[in-house]
Amino acid sequence: MIKDFTEMPVWQKAMDIAEKCFNISESLPKKEDYALTSQLRRSAESISANIAEGFGRRTAKDKGRFYDISRGSAFETKSHLIYGSRVKYFSENECLEIKNLINEVVHDLNKITNHLSRIHP
């Protein structure tokens, strides 16, 4: 039985995404500080933050809502990575590992929310 959100593999992967997005955005030009840099970091960090908040909620419906928000943040992060790659800020290789982690997190969140909806429709 998981006693703390930090024990959740999906949260751990989400933290890896946030860390990798922070690192990949370190080399962005100063003009992107309040644009892509900020948006990428905020959306990436939001994935793990919403998983943590969902873990702390009492009802399955409430938990599911935050896991869905986390899922949305994962897709937003993926979109920022694609944009960064298209405008040549990031190489496709730099983004590949993060995008793969995002796919894993989305898959894990889908499993969690499907389980929650089955036990508490």
Short mmCIF file of C-alpha atoms in Angstrom, two decimals, residues 9-104:
data_model
loop_
_atom_site.label_atom_id
_atom_site.label_comp_id
_atom_site.label_asym_id
_atom_site.label_seq_id
_atom_site.Cartn_x
_atom_site.Cartn_y
_atom_site.Cartn_z
CA PRO A 9 6.00 5.37 -9.80
CA VAL A 10 3.90 7.72 -11.94
CA TRP A 11 4.81 10.68 -9.70
CA GLN A 12 8.48 9.70 -9.84
CA LYS A 13 8.38 9.63 -13.65
CA ALA A 14 6.57 12.98 -13.66
CA MET A 15 9.34 14.47 -11.51
CA ASP A 16 11.89 13.10 -14.01
CA ILE A 17 9.99 14.93 -16.77
CA ALA A 18 10.06 18.20 -14.82
CA GLU A 19 13.78 17.87 -14.14
CA LYS A 20 14.58 17.04 -17.76
CA CYS A 21 12.44 19.94 -19.03
CA PHE A 22 14.22 22.29 -16.65
CA ASN A 23 17.58 21.09 -17.95
CA ILE A 24 16.61 21.22 -21.63
CA SER A 25 15.29 24.77 -21.23
CA GLU A 26 18.46 26.06 -19.52
CA SER A 27 20.04 26.86 -22.88
CA LEU A 28 17.04 28.72 -24.32
CA PRO A 29 17.68 32.35 -25.28
CA LYS A 30 16.93 35.05 -22.70
CA LYS A 31 14.06 36.32 -24.89
CA GLU A 32 12.22 33.06 -24.10
CA ASP A 33 12.36 33.52 -20.31
CA TYR A 34 8.71 34.62 -20.08
CA ALA A 35 7.55 32.50 -23.00
CA LEU A 36 8.67 28.98 -23.87
CA THR A 37 11.05 28.57 -20.91
CA SER A 38 8.37 29.50 -18.39
CA GLN A 39 5.56 27.62 -20.13
CA LEU A 40 7.57 24.41 -20.53
CA ARG A 41 8.77 24.41 -16.94
CA ARG A 42 5.35 25.24 -15.49
CA SER A 43 3.47 22.63 -17.49
CA ALA A 44 6.10 19.96 -16.75
CA GLU A 45 6.08 20.70 -13.03
CA SER A 46 2.29 20.73 -13.02
CA ILE A 47 2.21 17.03 -13.97
CA SER A 48 3.74 15.87 -10.68
CA ALA A 49 2.05 18.60 -8.62
CA ASN A 50 -1.42 17.51 -9.73
CA ILE A 51 -0.60 13.85 -9.11
CA ALA A 52 0.41 14.82 -5.57
CA GLU A 53 -2.76 16.86 -5.09
CA GLY A 54 -4.90 14.03 -6.44
CA PHE A 55 -3.25 11.61 -4.04
CA GLY A 56 -4.24 13.87 -1.16
CA ARG A 57 -7.90 14.02 -2.13
CA ARG A 58 -10.41 11.81 -0.34
CA THR A 59 -12.91 10.76 -3.00
CA ALA A 60 -12.27 8.82 -6.17
CA LYS A 61 -14.04 11.52 -8.19
CA ASP A 62 -11.83 14.24 -6.73
CA LYS A 63 -8.68 12.14 -7.20
CA GLY A 64 -9.63 11.42 -10.81
CA ARG A 65 -10.15 15.09 -11.55
CA PHE A 66 -6.59 15.97 -10.51
CA TYR A 67 -5.14 12.99 -12.35
CA ASP A 68 -6.98 14.23 -15.46
CA ILE A 69 -5.51 17.71 -14.98
CA SER A 70 -2.09 16.09 -14.69
CA ARG A 71 -2.74 14.23 -17.94
CA GLY A 72 -3.61 17.53 -19.64
CA SER A 73 -0.39 19.08 -18.37
CA ALA A 74 1.53 16.14 -19.83
CA PHE A 75 0.06 16.80 -23.27
CA GLU A 76 0.75 20.53 -22.91
CA THR A 77 4.38 19.75 -22.07
CA LYS A 78 4.63 17.49 -25.11
CA SER A 79 3.29 20.30 -27.30
CA HIS A 80 5.90 22.74 -25.95
CA LEU A 81 8.63 20.20 -26.71
CA ILE A 82 7.37 19.75 -30.26
CA TYR A 83 7.28 23.51 -30.76
CA GLY A 84 10.79 23.88 -29.34
CA SER A 85 12.00 21.22 -31.70
CA ARG A 86 10.27 22.78 -34.73
CA VAL A 87 11.85 26.18 -34.13
CA LYS A 88 15.24 24.47 -33.67
CA TYR A 89 15.66 25.21 -29.96
CA PHE A 90 15.77 21.49 -29.18
CA SER A 91 16.97 18.53 -31.21
CA GLU A 92 14.60 15.65 -31.79
CA ASN A 93 16.96 13.45 -29.77
CA GLU A 94 16.82 15.83 -26.79
CA CYS A 95 13.04 15.60 -26.78
CA LEU A 96 12.67 11.88 -27.47
CA GLU A 97 13.41 10.62 -23.95
CA ILE A 98 11.08 13.20 -22.40
CA LYS A 99 8.29 12.42 -24.88
CA ASN A 100 8.67 8.71 -24.11
CA LEU A 101 8.37 9.44 -20.38
CA ILE A 102 5.30 11.56 -21.07
CA ASN A 103 3.71 8.66 -22.96
CA GLU A 104 4.42 6.37 -20.00
#
